[in-house]
Tab-separated table of C-alpha atoms and ligand atoms in Angstrom:
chain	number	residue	atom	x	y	z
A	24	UNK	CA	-16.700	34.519	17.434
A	25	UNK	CA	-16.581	38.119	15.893
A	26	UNK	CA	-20.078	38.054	14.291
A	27	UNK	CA	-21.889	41.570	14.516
A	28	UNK	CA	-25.100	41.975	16.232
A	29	UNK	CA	-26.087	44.706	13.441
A	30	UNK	CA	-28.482	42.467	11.888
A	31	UNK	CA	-31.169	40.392	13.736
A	32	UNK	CA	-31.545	36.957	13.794
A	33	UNK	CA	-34.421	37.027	10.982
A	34	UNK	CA	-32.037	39.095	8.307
A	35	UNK	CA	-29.195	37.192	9.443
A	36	UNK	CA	-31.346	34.105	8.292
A	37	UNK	CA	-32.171	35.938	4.979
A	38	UNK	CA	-28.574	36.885	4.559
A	39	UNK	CA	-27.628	33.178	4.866
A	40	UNK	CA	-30.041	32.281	2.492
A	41	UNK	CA	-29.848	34.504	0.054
A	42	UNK	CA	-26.023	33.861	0.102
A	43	UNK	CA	-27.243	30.393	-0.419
A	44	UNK	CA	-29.143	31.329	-3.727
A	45	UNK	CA	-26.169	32.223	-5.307
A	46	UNK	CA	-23.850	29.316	-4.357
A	47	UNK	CA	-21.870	31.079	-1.715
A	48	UNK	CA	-21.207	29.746	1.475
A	49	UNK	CA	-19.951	31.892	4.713
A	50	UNK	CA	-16.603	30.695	5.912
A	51	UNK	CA	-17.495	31.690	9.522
A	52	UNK	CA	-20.039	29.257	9.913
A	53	UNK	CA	-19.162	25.382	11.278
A	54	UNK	CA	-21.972	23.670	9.238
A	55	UNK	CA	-20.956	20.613	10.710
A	56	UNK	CA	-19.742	19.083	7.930
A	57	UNK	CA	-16.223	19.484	8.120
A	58	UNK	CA	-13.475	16.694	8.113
A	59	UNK	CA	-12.409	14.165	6.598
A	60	UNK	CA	-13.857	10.273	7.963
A	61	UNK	CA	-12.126	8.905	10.535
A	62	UNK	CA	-10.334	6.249	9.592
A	63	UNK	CA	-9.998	3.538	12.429
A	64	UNK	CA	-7.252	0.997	12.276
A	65	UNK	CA	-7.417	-2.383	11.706
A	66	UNK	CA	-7.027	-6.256	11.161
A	67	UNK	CA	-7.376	-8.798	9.067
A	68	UNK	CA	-6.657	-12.170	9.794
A	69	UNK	CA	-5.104	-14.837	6.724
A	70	UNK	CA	-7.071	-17.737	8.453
A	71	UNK	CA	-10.134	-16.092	7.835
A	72	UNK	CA	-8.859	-14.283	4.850
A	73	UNK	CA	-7.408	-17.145	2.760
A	74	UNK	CA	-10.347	-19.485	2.288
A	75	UNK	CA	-12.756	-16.807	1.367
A	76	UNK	CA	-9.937	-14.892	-1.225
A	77	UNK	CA	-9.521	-19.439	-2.632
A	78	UNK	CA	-13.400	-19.446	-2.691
A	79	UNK	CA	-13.643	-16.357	-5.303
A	80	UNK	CA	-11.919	-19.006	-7.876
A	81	UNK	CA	-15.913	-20.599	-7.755
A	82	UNK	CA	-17.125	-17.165	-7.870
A	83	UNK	CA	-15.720	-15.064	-10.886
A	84	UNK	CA	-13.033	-15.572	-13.937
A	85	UNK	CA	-10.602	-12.970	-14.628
A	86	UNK	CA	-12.186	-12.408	-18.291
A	87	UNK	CA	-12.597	-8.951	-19.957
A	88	UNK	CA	-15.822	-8.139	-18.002
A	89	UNK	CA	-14.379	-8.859	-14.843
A	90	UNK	CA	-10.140	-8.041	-15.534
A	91	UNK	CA	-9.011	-8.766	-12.167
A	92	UNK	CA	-10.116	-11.117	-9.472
A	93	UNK	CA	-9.598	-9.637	-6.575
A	94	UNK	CA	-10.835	-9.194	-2.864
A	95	UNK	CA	-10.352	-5.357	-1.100
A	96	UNK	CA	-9.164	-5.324	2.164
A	97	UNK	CA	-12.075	-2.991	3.154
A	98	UNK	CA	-11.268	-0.955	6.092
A	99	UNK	CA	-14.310	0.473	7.734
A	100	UNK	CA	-15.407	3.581	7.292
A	101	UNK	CA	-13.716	3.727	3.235
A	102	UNK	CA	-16.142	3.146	0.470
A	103	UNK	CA	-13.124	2.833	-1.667
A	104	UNK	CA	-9.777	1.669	-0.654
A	105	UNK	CA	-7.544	0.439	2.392
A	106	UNK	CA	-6.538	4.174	3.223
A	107	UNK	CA	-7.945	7.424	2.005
A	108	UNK	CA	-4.949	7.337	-0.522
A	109	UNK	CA	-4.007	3.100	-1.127
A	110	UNK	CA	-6.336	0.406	-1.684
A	111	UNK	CA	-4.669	-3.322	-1.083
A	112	UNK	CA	-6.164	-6.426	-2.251
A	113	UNK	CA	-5.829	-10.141	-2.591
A	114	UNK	CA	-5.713	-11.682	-6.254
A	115	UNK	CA	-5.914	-15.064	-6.886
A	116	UNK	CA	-5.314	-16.650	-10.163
A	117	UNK	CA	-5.477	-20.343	-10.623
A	118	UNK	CA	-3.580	-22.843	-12.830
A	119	UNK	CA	-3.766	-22.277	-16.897
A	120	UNK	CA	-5.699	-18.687	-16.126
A	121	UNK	CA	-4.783	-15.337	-17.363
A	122	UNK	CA	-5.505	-11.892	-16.033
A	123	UNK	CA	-5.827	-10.124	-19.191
A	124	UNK	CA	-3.172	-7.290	-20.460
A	125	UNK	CA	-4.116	-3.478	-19.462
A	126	UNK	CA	-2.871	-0.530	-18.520
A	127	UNK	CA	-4.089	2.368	-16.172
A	128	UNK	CA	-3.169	5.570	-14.409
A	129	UNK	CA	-3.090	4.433	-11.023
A	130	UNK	CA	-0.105	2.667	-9.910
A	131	UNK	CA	0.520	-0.857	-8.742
A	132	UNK	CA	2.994	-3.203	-6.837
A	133	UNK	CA	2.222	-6.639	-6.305
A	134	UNK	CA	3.479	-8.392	-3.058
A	135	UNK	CA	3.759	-12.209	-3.890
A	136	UNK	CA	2.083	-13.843	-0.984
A	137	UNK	CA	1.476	-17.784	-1.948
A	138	UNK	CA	1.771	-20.266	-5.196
A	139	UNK	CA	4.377	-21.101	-7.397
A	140	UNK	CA	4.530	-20.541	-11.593
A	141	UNK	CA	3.228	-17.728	-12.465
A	142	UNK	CA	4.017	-14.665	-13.891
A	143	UNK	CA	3.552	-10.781	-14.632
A	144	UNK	CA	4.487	-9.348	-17.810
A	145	UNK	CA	5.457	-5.829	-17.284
A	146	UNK	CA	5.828	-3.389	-20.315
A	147	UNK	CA	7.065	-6.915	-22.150
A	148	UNK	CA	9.437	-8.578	-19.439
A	149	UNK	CA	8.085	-11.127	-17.594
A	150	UNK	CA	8.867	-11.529	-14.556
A	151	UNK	CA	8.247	-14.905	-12.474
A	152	UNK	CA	6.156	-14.534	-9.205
A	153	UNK	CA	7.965	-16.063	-6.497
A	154	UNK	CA	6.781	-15.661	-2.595
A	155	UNK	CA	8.434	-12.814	-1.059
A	156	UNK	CA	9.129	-11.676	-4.306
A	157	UNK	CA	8.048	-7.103	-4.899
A	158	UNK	CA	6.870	-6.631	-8.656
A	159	UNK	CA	6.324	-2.589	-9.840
A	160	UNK	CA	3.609	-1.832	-12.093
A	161	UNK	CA	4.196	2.038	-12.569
A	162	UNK	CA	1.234	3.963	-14.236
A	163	UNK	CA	0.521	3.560	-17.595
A	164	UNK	CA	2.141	0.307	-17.979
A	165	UNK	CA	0.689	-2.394	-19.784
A	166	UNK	CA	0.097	-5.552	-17.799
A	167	UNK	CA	-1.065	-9.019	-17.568
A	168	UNK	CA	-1.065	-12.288	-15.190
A	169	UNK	CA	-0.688	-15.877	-15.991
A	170	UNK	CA	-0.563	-18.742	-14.060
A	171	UNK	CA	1.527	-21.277	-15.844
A	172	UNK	CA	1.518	-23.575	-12.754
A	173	UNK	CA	-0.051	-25.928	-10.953
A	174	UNK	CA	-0.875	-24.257	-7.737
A	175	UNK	CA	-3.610	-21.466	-6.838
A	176	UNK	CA	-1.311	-18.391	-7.116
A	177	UNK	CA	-2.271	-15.209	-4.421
A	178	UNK	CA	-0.348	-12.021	-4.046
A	179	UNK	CA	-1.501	-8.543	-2.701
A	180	UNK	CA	-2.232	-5.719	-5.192
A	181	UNK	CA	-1.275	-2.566	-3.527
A	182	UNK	CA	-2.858	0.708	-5.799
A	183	UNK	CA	-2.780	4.697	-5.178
A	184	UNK	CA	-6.603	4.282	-6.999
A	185	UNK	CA	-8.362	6.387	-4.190
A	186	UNK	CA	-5.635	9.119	-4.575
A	187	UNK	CA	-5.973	9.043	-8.352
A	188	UNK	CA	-9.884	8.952	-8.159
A	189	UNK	CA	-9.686	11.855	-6.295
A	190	UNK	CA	-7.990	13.339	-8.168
A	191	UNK	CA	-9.961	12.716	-10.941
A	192	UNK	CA	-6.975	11.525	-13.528
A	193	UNK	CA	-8.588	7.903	-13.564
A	194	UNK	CA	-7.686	6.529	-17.147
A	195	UNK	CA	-7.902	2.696	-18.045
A	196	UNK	CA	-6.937	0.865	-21.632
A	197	UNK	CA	-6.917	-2.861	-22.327
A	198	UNK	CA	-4.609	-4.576	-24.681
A	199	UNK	CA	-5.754	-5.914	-27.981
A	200	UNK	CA	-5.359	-8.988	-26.809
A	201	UNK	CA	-5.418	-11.422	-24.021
A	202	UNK	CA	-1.800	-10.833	-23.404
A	203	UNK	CA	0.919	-8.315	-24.541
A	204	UNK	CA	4.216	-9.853	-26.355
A	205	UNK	CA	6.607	-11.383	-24.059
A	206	UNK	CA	10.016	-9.564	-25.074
A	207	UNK	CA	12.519	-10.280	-22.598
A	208	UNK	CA	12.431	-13.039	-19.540
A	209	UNK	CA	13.580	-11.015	-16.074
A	210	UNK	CA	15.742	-8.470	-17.637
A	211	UNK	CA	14.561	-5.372	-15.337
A	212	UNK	CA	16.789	-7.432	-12.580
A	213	UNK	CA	19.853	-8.526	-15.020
A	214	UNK	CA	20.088	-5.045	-15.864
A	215	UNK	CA	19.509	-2.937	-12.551
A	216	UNK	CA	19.146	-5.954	-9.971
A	217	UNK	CA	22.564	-5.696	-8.548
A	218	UNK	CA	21.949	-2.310	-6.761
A	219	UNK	CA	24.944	-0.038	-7.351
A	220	UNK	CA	25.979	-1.517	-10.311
A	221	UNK	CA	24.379	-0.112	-13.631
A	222	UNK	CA	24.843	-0.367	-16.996
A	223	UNK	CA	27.596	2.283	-18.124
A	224	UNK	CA	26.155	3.196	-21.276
A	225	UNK	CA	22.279	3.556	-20.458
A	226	UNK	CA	20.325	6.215	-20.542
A	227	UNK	CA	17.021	5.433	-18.306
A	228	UNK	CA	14.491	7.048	-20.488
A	229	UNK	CA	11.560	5.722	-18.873
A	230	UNK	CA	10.064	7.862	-16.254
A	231	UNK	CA	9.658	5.265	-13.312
A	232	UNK	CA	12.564	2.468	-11.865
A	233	UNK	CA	14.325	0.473	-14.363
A	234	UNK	CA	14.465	-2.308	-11.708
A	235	UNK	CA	10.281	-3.442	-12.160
A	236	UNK	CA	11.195	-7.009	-9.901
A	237	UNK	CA	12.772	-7.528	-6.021
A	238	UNK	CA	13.704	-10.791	-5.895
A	239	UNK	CA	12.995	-11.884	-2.259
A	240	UNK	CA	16.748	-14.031	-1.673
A	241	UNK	CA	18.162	-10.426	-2.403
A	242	UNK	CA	15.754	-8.475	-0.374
A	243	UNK	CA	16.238	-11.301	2.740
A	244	UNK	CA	19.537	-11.041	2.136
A	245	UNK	CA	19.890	-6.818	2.733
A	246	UNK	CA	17.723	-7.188	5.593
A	247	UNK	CA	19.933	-9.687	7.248
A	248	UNK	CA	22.955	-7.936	6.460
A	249	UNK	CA	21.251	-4.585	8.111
A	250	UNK	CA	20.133	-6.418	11.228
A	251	UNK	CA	23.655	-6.972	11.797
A	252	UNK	CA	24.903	-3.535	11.989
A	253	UNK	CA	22.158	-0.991	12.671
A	254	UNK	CA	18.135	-0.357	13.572
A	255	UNK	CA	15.517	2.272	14.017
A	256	UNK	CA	14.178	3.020	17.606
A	257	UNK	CA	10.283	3.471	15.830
A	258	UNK	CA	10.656	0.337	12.670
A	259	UNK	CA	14.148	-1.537	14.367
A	260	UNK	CA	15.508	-2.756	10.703
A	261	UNK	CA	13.231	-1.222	8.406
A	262	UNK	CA	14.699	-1.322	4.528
A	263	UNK	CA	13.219	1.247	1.991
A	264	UNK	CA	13.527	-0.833	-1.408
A	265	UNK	CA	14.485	2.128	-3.931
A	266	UNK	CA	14.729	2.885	-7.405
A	267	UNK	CA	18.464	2.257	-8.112
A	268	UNK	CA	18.753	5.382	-10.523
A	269	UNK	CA	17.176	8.019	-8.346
A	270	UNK	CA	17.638	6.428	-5.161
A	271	UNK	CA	14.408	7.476	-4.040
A	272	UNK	CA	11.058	5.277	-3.533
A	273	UNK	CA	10.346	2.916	-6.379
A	274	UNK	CA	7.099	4.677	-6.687
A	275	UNK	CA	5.876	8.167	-7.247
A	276	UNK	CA	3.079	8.099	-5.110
A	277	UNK	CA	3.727	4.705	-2.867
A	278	UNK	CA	7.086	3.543	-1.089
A	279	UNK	CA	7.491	-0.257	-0.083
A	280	UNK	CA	9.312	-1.030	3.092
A	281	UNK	CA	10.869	-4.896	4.140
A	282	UNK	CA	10.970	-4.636	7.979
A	283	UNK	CA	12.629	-7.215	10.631
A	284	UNK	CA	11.267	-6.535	14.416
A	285	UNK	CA	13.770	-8.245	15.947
A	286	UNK	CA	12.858	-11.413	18.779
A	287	UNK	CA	12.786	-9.400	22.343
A	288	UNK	CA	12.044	-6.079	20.839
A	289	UNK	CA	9.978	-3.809	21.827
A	290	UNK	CA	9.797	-0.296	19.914
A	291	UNK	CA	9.142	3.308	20.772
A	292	UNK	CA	6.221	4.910	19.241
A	293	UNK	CA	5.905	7.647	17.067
A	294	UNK	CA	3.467	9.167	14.628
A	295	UNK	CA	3.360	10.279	10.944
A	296	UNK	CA	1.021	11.733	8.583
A	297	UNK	CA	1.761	8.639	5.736
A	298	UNK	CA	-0.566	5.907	6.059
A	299	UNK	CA	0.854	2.519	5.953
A	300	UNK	CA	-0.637	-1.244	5.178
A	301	UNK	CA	1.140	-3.779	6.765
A	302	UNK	CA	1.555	-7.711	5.807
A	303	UNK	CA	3.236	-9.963	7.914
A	304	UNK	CA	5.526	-11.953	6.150
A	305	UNK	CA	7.003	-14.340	8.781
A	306	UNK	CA	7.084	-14.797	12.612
A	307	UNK	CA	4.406	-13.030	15.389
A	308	UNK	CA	3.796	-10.098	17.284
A	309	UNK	CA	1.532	-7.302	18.423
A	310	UNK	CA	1.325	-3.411	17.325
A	311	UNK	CA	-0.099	-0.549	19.523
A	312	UNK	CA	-2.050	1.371	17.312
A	313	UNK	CA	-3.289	4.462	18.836
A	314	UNK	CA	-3.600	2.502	22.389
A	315	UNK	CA	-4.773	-0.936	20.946
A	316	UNK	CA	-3.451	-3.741	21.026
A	317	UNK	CA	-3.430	-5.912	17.762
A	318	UNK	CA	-2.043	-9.587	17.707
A	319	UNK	CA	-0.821	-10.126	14.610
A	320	UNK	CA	0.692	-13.417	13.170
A	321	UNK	CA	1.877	-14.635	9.697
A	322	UNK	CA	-0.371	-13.889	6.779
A	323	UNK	CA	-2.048	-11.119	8.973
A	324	UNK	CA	-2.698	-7.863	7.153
A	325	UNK	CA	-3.469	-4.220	9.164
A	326	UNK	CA	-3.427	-0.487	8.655
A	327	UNK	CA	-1.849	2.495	10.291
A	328	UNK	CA	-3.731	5.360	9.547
A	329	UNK	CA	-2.721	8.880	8.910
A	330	UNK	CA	-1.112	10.287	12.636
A	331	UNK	CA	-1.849	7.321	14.564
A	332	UNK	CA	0.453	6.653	17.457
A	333	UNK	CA	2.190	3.143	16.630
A	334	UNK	CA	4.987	0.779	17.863
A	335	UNK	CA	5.702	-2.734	17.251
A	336	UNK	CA	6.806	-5.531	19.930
A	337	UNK	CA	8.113	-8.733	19.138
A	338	UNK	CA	7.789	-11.063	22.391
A	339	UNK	CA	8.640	-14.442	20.592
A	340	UNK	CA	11.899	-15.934	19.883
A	341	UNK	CA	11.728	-15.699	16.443
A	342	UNK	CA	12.611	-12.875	14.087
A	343	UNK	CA	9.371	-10.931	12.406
A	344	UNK	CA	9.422	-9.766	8.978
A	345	UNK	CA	6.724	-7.097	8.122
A	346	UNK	CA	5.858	-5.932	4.275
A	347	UNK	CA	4.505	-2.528	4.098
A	348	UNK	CA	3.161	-0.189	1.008
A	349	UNK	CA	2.850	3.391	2.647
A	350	UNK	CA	2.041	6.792	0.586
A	351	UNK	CA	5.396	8.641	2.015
A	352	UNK	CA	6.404	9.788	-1.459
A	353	UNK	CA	2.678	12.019	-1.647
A	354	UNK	CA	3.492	13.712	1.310
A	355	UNK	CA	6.873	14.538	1.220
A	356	UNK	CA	6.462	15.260	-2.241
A	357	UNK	CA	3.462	17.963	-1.138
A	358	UNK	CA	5.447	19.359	1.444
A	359	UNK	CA	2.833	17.983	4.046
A	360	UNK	CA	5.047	14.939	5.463
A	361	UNK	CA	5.465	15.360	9.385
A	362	UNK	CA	6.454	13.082	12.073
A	363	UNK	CA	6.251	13.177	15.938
A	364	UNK	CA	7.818	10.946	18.232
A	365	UNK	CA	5.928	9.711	21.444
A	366	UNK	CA	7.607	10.941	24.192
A	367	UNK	CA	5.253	10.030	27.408
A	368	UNK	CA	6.141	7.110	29.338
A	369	UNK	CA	9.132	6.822	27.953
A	370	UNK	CA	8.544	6.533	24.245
A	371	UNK	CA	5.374	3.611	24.907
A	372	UNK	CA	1.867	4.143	25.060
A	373	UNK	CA	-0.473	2.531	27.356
A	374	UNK	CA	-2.529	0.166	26.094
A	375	UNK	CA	-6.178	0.659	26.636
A	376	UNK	CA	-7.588	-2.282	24.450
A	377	UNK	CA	-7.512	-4.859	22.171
A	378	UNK	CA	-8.491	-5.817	18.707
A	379	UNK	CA	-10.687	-8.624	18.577
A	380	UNK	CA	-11.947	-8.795	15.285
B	419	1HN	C1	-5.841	-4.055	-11.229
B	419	1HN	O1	-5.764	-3.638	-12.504
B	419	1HN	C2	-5.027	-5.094	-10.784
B	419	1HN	O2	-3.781	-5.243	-12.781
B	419	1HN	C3	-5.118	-5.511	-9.477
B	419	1HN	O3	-3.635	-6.878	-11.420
B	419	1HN	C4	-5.986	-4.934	-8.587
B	419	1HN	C5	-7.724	-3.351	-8.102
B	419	1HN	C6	-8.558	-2.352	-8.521
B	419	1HN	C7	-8.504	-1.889	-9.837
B	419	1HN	C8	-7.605	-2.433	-10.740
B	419	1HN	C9	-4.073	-5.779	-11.729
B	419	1HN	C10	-6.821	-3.909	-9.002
B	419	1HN	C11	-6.753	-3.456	-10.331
């Protein structure tokens, strides 16, 4: 390094710390406390994560002190969320409960995992939680959860929170009451459900998707159709759900992706500097994430951090549907979205070891 040797060690040390005094801090100097944490990727398993996330229904209600029942999927390493920009998290809500109404800064999507008759009332349309089914909660929108059935409803919360933490534009309001007024009954989908076709006459004046609910039958049914014609060498047939007036990501900050890994395949690796959370929907497999090995099967949940090598294999005779929230739209929208493909061993990494767990 180009320091000078015109001061000795002893002024160099008073420099330092006189420099300190004042709240300045040489640039030259590798304090050691550079760097973000490492984040390490990882696993979680739905037979060890669904009796614990059915046990916090003995635990907590979803009243006003508490809002939201929910379980983080904690990755090590993160004091707050999944990734350093997404947190992801179970919710359960059981029969005749409510999750009361409120709105915050930080946007949400809910992935409907398990249960039957419930519901999320989004800026006054309610929209019916069905497995399989995406649900947008864009910021600032008022909403609230009720579980007018007779099952033990769980979905996943995905939120940008530790990107709007850090931020520091964190804002929360609850509703004046329990629940907001129930307007309409699914019309997000009867108006902009149908993809290309949009009403003629309306202007979209609300600055996030029109289209709030992804029915699963329609989101199967794209996938299937794609699997038929086309598929990516990194994803195989990977479906961005979009906002059907932009065309873009249904989400500012977070993009959700409905992914089929083929039976037999076997991908080629590549890396990226959005972070994705994974959930299998249906079928079995194994990702190489940054040279390990994790077995995943239905109900499984794991991240891909920021730039790690990944590629999926499907070794069973069964298709493999993955869900994924990933935080895409930040980078590309900061001009800071690269991607590399793995080009060594033609496109596969070796694998070095395996997540246990
Ligand atoms: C939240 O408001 C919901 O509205 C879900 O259902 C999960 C996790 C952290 C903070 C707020 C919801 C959340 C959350």
């Amino acid at each position: 390094m180009a320091v000078k040797d015109s001061l000795n060690a002893g002024e160099l040390r008073d420099y330092y710390d006189s420099a300190d005094d004042i709240n300045l801090t040489p640039g030259w100097v590798d304090w050691g406390q550079h760097g973000a944490p490492e984040i390490e990727p990882f696993l979680w398993r739905w037979s060890q994560v669904e009796p614990l996330v059915l046990k916090s229904g003995e635990v907590v209600t979803p009243d006003r002190d508490v809002e939201r029942r929910t379980m983080r999927l904690a990755t090590p390493g993160l004091q707050r969320g999944t990734t350093h920009t997404l947190l992801a998290a179970l919710q359960l809500l059981l029969p005749g409960e409510c999750a009361p109404s409120h709105r915050h800064t930080p946007t949400a999507i809910r992935w409907i995992l398990t249960g039957e008759g419930a519901y999320t009332t989004v800026e006054g349309d309610k929209c019916a939680m069905e497995p399989g089914d995406l649900i947008l909660t864009p910021s600032w929108t008022w909403h609230d959860h009720t579980n007018e059935g007779s099952s033990p409803m769980i979905w996943l919360d995905g939120l940008d929170i530790p990107l709007v933490h850090y931020l520091k534009a964190t804002f929360f309001e609850q509703f004046p009451e329990d629940t907001q007024p129930v307007i309409s009954e699914g019309d997000s989908v009867r108006r902009y459900g149908a993809g290309s076709y949009r009403p003629a006459w309306e202007q979209v004046d609300v600055p996030y998707s029109p289209l709030l609910h992804y029915k699963w039958a329609k989101t199967n049914e794209a996938l299937q159709n794609l699997a038929g014609v086309n598929s990516s060498p990194f994803d195989d047939v990977a479906i961005e759900y979009s906002d059907p007036v932009t065309g873009g990501p249904v989400l500012k900050t977070m993009t959700c992706w409905i992914q089929m890994v083929r039976a037999g395949v076997h991908t080629k690796a590549h890396r990226h500097t959005a972070s994705k959370i994974y959930q299998v929907f249906r079928g079995e497999g194994y990702s190489v994430i940054d040279g390990k090995r994790f077995d995943w099967s239905q109900g499984d949940f794991f991240v891909v951090p920021s730039w790690a090598w990944h590629e999926h294999v499907n070794e069973s005779g069964e298709e493999a549907i993955l869900f994924s929230i990933q935080d895409t739209p930040i980078m590309k929208s900061l001009g800071l979205y690269r991607e590399e493909p793995y080009v060594e061993n033609a496109g596969n990494q070796p694998v070095t070891s395996r997540f246990e767990g």
